[in-house]
Short mmCIF file of C-alpha atoms and ligand atoms in Angstrom, two decimals:
data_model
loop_
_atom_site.label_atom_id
_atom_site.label_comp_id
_atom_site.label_asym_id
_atom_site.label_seq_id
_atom_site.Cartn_x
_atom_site.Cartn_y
_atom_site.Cartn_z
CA UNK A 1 112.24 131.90 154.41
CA UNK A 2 110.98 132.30 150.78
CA UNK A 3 112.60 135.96 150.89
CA UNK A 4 116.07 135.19 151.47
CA UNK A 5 118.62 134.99 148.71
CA UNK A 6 120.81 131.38 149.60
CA UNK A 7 116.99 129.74 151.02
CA UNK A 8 114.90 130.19 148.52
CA UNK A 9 113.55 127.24 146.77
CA UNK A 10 112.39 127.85 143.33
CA UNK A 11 115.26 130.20 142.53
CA UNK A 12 117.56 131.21 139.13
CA UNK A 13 119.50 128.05 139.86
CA UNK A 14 116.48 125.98 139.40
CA UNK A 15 115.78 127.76 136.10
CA UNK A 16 119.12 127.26 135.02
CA UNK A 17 119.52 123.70 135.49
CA UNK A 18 116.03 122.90 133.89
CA UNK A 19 117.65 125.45 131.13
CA UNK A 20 120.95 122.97 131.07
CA UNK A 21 118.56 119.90 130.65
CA UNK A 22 116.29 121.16 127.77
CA UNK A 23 118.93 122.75 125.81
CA UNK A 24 120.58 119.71 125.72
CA UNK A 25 117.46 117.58 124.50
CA UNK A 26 117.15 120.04 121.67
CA UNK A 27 120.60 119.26 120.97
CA UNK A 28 120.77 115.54 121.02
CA UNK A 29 117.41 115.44 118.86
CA UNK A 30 119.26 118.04 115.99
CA UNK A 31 121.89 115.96 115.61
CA UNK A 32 119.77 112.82 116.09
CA UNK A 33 117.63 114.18 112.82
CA UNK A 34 120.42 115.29 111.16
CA UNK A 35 123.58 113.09 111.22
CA UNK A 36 122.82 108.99 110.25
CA UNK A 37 125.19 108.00 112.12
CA UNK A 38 123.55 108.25 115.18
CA UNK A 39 120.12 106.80 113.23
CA UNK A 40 121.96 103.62 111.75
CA UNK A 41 122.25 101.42 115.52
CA UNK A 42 120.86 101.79 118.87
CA UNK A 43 124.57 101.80 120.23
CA UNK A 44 125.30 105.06 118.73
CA UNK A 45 122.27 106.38 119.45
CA UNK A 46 123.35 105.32 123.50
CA UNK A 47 126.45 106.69 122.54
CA UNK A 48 124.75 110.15 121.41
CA UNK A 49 122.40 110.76 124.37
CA UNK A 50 125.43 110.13 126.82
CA UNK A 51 127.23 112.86 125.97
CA UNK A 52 124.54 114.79 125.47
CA UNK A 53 123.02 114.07 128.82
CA UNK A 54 126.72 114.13 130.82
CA UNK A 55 126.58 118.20 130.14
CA UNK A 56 123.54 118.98 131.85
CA UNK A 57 124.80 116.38 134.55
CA UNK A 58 127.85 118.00 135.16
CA UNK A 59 126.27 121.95 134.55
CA UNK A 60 123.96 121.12 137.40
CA UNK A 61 126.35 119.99 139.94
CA UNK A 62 128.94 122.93 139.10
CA UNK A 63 125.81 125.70 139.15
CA UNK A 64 124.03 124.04 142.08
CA UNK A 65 120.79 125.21 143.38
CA UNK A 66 122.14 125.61 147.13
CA UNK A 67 125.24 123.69 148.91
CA UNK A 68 124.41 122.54 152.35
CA UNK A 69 126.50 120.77 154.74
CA UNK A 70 126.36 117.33 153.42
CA UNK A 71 124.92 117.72 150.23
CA UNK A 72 124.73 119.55 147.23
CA UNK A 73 121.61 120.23 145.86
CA UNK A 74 120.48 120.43 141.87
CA UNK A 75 118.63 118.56 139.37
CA UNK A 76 121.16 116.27 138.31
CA UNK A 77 119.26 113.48 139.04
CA UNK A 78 116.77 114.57 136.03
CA UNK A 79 119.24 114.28 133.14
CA UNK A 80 120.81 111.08 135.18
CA UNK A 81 117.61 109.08 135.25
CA UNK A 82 116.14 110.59 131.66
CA UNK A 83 119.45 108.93 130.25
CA UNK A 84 118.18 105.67 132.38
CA UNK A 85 115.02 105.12 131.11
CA UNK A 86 115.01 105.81 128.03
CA UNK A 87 118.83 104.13 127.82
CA UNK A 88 118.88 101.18 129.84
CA UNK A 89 121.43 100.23 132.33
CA UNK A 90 123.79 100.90 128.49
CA UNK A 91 123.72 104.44 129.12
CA UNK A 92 123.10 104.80 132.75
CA UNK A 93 126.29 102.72 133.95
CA UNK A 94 128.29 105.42 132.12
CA UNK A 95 126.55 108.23 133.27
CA UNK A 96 127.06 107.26 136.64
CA UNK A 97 131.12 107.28 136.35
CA UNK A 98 131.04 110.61 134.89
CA UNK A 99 128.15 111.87 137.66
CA UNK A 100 130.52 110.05 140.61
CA UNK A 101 133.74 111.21 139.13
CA UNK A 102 132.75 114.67 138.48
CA UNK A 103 130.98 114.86 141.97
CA UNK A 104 133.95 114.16 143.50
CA UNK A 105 136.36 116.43 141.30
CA UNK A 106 134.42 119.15 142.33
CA UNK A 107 133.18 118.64 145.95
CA UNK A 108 134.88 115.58 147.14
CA UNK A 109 134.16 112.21 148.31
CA UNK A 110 130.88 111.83 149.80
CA UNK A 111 129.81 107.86 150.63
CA UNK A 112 126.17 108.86 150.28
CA UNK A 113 126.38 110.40 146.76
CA UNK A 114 127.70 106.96 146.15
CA UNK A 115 124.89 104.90 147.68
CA UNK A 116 121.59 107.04 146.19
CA UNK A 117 123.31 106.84 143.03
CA UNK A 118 124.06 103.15 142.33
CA UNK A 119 120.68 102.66 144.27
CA UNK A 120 119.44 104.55 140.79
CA UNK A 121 121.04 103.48 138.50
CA UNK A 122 119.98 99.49 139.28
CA UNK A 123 116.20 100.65 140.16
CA UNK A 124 116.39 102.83 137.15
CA UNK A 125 117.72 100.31 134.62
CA UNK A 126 115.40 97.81 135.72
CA UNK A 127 112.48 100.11 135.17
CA UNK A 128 113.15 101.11 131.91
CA UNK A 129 112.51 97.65 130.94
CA UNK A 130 109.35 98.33 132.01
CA UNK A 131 108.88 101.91 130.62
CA UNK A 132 110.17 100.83 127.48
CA UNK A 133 107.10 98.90 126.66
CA UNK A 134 104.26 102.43 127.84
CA UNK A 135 102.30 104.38 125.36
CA UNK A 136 103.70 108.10 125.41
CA UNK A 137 100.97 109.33 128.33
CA UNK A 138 102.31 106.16 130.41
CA UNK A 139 106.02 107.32 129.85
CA UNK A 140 104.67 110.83 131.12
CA UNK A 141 103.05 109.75 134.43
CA UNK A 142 105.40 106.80 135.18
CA UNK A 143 108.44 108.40 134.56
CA UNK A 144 107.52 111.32 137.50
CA UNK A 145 106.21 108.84 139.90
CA UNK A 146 109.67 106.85 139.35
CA UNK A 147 111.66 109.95 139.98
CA UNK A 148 109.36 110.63 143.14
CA UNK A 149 109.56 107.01 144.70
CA UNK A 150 113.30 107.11 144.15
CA UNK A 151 114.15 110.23 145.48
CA UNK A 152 111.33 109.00 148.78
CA UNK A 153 113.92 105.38 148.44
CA UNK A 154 116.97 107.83 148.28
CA UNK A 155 116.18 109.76 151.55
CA UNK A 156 115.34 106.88 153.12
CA UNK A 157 118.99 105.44 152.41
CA UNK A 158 120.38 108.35 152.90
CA UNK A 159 119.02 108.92 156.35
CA UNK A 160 119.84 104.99 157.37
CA UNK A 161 123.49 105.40 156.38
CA UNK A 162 124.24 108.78 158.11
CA UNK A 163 122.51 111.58 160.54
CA UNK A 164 121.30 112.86 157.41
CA UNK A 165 118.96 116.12 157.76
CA UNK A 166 115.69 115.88 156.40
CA UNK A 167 115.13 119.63 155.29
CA UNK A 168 112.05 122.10 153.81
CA UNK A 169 114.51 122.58 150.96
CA UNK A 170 115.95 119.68 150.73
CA UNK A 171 112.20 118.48 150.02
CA UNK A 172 111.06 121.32 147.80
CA UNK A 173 114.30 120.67 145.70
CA UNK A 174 115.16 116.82 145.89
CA UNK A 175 112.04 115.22 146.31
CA UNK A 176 109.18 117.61 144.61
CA UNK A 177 110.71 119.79 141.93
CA UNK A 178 112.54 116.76 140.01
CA UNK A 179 109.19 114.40 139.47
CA UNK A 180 107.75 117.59 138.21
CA UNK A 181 110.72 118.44 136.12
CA UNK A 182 110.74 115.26 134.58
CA UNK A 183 106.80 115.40 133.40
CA UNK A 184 107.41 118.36 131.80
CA UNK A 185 110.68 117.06 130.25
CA UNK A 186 109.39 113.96 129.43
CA UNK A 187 106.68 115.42 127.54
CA UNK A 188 108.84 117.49 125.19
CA UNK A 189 110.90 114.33 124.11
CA UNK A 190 107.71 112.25 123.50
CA UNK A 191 106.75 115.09 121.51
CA UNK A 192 110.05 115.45 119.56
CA UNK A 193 110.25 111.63 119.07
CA UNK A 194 106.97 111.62 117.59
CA UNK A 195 107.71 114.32 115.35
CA UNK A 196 110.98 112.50 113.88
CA UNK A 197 108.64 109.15 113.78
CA UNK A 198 106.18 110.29 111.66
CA UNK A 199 108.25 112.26 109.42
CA UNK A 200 110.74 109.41 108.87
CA UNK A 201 107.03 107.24 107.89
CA UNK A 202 106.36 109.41 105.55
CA UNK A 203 107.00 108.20 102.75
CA UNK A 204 106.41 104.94 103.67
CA UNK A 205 102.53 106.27 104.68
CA UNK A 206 102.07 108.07 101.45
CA UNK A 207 103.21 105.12 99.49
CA UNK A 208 100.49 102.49 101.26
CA UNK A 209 98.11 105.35 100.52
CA UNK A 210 98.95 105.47 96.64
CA UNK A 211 99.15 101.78 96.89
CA UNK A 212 95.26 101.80 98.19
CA UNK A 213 93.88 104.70 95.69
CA UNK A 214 95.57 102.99 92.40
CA UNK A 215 94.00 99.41 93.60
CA UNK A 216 90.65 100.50 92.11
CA UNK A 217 92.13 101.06 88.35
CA UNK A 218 93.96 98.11 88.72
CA UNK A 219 91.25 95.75 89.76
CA UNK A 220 89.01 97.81 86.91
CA UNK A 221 91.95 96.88 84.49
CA UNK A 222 92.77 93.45 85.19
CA UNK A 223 88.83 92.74 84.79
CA UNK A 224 89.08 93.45 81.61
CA UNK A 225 90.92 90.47 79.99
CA UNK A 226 89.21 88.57 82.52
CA UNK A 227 85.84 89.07 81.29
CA UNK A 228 87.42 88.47 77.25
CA UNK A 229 88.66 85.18 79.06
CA UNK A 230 85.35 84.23 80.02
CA UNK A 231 83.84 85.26 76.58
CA UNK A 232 86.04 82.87 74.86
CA UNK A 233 85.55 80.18 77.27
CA UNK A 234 81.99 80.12 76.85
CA UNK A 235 82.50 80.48 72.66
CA UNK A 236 84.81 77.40 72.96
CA UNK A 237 81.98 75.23 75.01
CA UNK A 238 80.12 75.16 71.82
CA UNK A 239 80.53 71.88 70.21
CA UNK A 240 80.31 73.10 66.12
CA UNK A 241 83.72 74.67 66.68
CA UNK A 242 86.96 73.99 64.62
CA UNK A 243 90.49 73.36 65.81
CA UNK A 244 91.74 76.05 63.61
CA UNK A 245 89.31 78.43 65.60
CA UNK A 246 89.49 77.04 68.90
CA UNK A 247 93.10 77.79 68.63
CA UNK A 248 92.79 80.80 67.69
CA UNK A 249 90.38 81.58 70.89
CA UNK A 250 92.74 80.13 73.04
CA UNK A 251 95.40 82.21 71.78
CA UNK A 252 93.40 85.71 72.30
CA UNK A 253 92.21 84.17 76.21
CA UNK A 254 96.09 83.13 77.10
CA UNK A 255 97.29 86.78 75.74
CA UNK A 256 94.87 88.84 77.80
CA UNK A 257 95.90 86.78 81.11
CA UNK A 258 99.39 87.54 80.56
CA UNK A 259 98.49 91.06 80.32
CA UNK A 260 96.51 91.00 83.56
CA UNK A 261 99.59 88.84 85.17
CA UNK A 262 101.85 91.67 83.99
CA UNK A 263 99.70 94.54 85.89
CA UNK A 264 99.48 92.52 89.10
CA UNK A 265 103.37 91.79 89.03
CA UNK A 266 103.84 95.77 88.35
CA UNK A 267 101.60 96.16 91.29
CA UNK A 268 103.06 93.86 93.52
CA UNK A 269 106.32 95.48 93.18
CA UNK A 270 105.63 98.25 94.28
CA UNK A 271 103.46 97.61 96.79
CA UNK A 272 106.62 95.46 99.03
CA UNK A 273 108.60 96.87 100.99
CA UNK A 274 111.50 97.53 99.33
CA UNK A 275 115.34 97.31 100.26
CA UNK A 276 117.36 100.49 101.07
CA UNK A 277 120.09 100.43 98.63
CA UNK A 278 121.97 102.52 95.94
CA UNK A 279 122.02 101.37 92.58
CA UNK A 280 122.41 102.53 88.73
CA UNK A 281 119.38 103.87 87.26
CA UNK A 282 118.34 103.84 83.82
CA UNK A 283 116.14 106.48 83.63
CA UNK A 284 114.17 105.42 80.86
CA UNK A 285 113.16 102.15 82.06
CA UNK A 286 112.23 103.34 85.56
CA UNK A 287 109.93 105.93 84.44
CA UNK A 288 108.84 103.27 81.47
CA UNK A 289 107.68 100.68 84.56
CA UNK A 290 106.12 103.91 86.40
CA UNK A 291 103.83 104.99 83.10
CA UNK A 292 102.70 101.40 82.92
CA UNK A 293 101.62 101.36 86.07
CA UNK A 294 99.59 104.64 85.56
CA UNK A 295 98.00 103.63 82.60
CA UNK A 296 95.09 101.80 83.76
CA UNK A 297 94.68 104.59 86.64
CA UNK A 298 95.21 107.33 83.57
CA UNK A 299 93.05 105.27 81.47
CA UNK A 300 90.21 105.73 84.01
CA UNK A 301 90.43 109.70 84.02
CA UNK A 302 90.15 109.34 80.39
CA UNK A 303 94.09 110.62 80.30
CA UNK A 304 96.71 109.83 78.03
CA UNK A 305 100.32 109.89 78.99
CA UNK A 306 102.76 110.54 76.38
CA UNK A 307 106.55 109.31 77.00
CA UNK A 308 109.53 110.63 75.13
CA UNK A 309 112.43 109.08 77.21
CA UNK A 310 116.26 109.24 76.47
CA UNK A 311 118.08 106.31 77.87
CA UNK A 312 120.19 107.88 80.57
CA UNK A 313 122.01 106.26 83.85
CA UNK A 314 121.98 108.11 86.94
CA UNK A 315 123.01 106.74 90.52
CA UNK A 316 119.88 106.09 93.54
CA UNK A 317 117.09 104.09 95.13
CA UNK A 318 114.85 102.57 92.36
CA UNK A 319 112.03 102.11 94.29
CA UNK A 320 112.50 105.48 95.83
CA UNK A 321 112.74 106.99 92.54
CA UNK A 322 109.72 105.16 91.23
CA UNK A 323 107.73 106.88 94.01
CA UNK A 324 108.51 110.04 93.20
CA UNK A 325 107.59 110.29 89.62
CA UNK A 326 104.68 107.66 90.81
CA UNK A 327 103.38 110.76 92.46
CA UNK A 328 104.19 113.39 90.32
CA UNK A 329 102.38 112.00 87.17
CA UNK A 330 99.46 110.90 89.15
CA UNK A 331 99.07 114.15 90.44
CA UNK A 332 99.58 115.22 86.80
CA UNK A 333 96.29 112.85 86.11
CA UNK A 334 94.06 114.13 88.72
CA UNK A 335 94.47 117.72 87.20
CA UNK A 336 93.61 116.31 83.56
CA UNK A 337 90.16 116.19 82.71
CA UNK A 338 89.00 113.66 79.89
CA UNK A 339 90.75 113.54 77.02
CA UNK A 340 93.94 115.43 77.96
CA UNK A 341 97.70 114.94 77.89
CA UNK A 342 100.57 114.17 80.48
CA UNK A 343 103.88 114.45 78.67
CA UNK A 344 106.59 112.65 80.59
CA UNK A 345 109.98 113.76 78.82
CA UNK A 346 113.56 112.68 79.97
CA UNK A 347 116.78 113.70 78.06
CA UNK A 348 120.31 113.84 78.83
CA UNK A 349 122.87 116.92 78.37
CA UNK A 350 126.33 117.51 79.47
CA UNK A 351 126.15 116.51 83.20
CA UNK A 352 122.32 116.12 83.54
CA UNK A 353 119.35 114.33 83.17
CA UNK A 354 116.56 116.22 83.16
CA UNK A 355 112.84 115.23 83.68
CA UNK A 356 110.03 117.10 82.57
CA UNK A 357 106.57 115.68 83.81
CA UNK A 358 103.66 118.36 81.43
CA UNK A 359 100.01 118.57 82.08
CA UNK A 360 97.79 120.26 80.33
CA UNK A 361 95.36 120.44 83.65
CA UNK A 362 93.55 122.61 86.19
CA UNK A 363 96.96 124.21 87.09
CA UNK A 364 97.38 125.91 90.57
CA UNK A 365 97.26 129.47 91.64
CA UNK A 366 100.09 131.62 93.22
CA UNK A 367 98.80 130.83 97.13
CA UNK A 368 98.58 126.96 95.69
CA UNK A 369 101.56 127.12 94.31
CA UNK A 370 103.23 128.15 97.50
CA UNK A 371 102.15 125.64 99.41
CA UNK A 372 102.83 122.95 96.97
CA UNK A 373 105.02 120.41 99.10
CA UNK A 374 104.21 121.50 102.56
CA UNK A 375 103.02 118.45 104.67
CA UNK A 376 99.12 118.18 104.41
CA UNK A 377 98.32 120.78 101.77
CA UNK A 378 95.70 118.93 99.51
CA UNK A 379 92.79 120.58 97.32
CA UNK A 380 91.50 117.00 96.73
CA UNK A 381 88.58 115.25 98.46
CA UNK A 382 90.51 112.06 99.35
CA UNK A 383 94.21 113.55 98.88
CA UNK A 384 96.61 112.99 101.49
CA UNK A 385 98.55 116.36 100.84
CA UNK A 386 101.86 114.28 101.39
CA UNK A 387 102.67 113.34 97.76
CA UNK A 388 104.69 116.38 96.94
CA UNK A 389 106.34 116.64 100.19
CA UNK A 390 107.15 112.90 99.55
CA UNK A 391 108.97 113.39 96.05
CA UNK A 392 110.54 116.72 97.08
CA UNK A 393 112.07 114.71 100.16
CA UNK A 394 113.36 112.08 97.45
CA UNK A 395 114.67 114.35 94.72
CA UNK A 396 117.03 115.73 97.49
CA UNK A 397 118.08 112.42 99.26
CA UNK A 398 119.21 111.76 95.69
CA UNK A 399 120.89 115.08 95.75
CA UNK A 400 118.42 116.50 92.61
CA UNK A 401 116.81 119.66 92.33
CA UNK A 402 113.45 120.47 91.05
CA UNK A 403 111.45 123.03 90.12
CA UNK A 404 107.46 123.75 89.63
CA UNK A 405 105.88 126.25 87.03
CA UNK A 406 101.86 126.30 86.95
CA UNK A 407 99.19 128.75 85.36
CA UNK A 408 95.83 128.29 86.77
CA UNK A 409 93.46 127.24 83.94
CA UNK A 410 96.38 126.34 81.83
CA UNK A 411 98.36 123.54 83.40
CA UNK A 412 101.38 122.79 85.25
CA UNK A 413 104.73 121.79 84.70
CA UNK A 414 107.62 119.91 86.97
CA UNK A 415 111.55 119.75 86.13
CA UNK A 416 113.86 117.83 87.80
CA UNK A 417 117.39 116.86 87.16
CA UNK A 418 120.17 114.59 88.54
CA UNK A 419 123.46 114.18 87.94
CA UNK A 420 124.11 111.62 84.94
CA UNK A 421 125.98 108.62 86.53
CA UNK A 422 129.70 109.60 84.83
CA UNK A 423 130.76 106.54 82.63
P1 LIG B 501 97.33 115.09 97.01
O1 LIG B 501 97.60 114.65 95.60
O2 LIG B 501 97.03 113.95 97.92
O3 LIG B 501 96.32 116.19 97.10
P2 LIG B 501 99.98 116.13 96.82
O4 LIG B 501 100.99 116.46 97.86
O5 LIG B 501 100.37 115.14 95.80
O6 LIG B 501 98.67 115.71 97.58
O7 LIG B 501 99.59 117.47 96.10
C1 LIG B 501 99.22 118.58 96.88
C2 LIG B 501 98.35 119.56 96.11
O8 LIG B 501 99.12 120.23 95.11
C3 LIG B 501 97.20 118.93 95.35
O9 LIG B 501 96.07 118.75 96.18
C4 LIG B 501 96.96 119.95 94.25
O10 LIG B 501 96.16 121.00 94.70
C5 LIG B 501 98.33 120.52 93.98
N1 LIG B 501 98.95 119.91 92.80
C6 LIG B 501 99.96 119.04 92.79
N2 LIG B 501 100.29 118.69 91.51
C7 LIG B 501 99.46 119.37 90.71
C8 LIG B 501 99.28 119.46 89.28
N3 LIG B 501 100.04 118.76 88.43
N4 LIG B 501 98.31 120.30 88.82
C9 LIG B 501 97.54 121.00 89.66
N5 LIG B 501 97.65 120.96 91.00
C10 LIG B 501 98.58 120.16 91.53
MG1 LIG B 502 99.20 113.48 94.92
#
């Protein structure tokens, strides 16, 4: 049996149409990653893995693994019930008109296709409500004991509605290969998914991390005028005190909580989420609010950051572009040993604005240098390697371009420019 060409069970065809299926998974996650559209609403996302999933559908039925009698044999169900559960009956109802119409086009009518199909769709739909809510390993196993019990509840129909024959290949190819299929498919677009997820958290991760590592300086700084507070409070308990000085006290003790309400409000806004939209940029002040915010972190490296900023207007996210230079000068900082510099410089020319971020640090070497912005790369104890990966990702989104020179032992030094917002 196994030798002959049209019998065989695990033949070309099956290849093929597992070929169909992944190629097309590749495909709808490319343009899933790389056109917004399809990110901005889970209707065009539906919209998306239809047609992405209706090619495989229809590739398998036209390149079949074996025609019998009364039925045509491929994996179609695999791309029919992937669309399913991961779509909802929103996806499956139309996959089933263009399974059923194409069916028909290209083998004619067949009341059973009909039955074991709408049988699917409804028990499918239904249990992606289910499989919807599974961790990724749950999606894996559920999702090819699904495809086994409904191929078992297809045969089953089938054989109750006609004389259906119950063959070796029809059980190889309908009822084992497809559950099997489906782990292994399954298990790629968990994988994918996850890949997207976490790069699309990115920044958001890196920013809760800087959020937790600049907490200590703050807390440092804001105890500070806390502690002159409580100086003054005790030197106004004494009784031999005069109004003139008393004021005076009260003055200093109202000043220094204003400063440490100023670095908590800094903080705060930071740390919030913040809204996605596109806005004008002054330069200056954006990098102005970033330096203050460094300056108690800078303050406890024993650095000194030195701003010479241009006012210039250019068009983006402010809180996206906060984070960027957020990262850059901090990582400027960490390279500076006591008593050094970090230069942040911004002037306008022509069409530009261009940012120069200077340190006068430990500098990187040629193999650290060429790794600088790949995911995870990190010569610190505690760094989280995703900083520079994070502002790269933002200088592009806002359509900038950047550029790193370093000297180990001597320091390093980041450029970036943007487009001046034309007036
Ligand atoms: P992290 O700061 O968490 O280590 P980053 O992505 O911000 O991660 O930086 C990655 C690595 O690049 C750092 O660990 C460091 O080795 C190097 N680097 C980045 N900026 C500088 C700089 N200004 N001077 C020296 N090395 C730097
Ligand atoms: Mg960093």
């Amino acid at each position: 049996m196994w030798e002959s060409e049209e019998m065989t069970y695990i033949n070309q065809h099956v290849l093929n149409n597992l070929f169909y299926i992944l190629v097309s998974i590749f495909f709808f996650y490319f343009l899933y990653d790389h056109v917004r559209f399809f990110q901005q609403k889970k209707a065009h996302q539906h919209v998306l893995l239809i047609a992405c999933l209706s090619v495989p559908l229809i590739l398998c039925m036209k390149y079949p693994i074996y025609i019998a009698p009364d039925c045509v044999h491929d994996l179609r169900q695999v791309p029919f019930l992937i669309g399913t559960f991961y779509g909802g009956w929103a996806v499956s109802v139309p996959l089933l008109l263009i399974l059923l119409v194409a069916r028909f086009m290209m083998y004619g009518y067949e009341f059973i296709t009909v039955a074991v199909y709408v049988m699917m769709c409804l028990c499918g739909s239904l249990f992606s409500l289910f499989f919807q809510q599974l961790t990724r390993k749950q999606r894996l196993v559920a999702s090819a004991a699904m495809t086994f019990l409904l191929a078992i509840a297809a045969t089953v129909l089938a054989v109750a509605i006609s004389d259906f024959q119950v063959t070796e290949s029809y059980v190889v190819d309908f009822i084992l290969v497809p559950p099997v299929a489906m782990l292994f498919i399954v298990f790629i677009i968990e994988t994918l998914r996850e890949a997207l997820f976490i790069r699309s958290k990115a920044i958001k991760l890196e920013k809760m991390e800087v959020v937790s590592q600049l907490a200590a300086s703050i807390s440092h700084e804001i105890r500070n005028p806390l502690t002159v507070v409580k100086g003054f409070m005790q030197l106004m308990k004494a009784k031999d005190i005069s109004a003139e000085t008393k004021e005076q006290y009260m003055n200093i003790a109202l000043e220094e909580l204003n400063r440490a309400c100023m670095i908590i409000d800094d903080y705060l806004t930071f740390a919030k989420p913040f809204p996605e939209k596109i806005e004008t940029l002054h330069v200056e002040r954006e990098l102005e609010k970033v330096i203050d915010m460094l300056r108690p972190f800078a303050n406890m490296y024993g650095v000194q950051i030195v701003a010479t900023l241009m006012p210039a207007t250019m068009e983006g996210n402010a809180q996206y572009f906060r984070q960027c230079f957020l990262n850059i000068i901090k990582n400027g900082i960490e390279a500076t040993t006591n008593g050094g510099k970090v230069y942040v410089d911004a002037h306008a020319d022509g069409k530009t604005v261009t940012i120069v971020v200077r340190d006068e640090g430990e500098g990187m070497t040629k193999e650290q240098l060429a790794r600088f912005g790949e995911p995870y790369f990190s010569t610190k104890e505690k760094g989280t390697g995703l900083g520079a990966m994070v502002s790269i990702r933002i200088i592009e989104m806002m359509n900038g371009t950047w550029r790193i020179q370093s000297e180990k032992g001597r320091g390093t030094t980041m450029t970036v420019s943007f487009s001046l917002l034309e007036k």
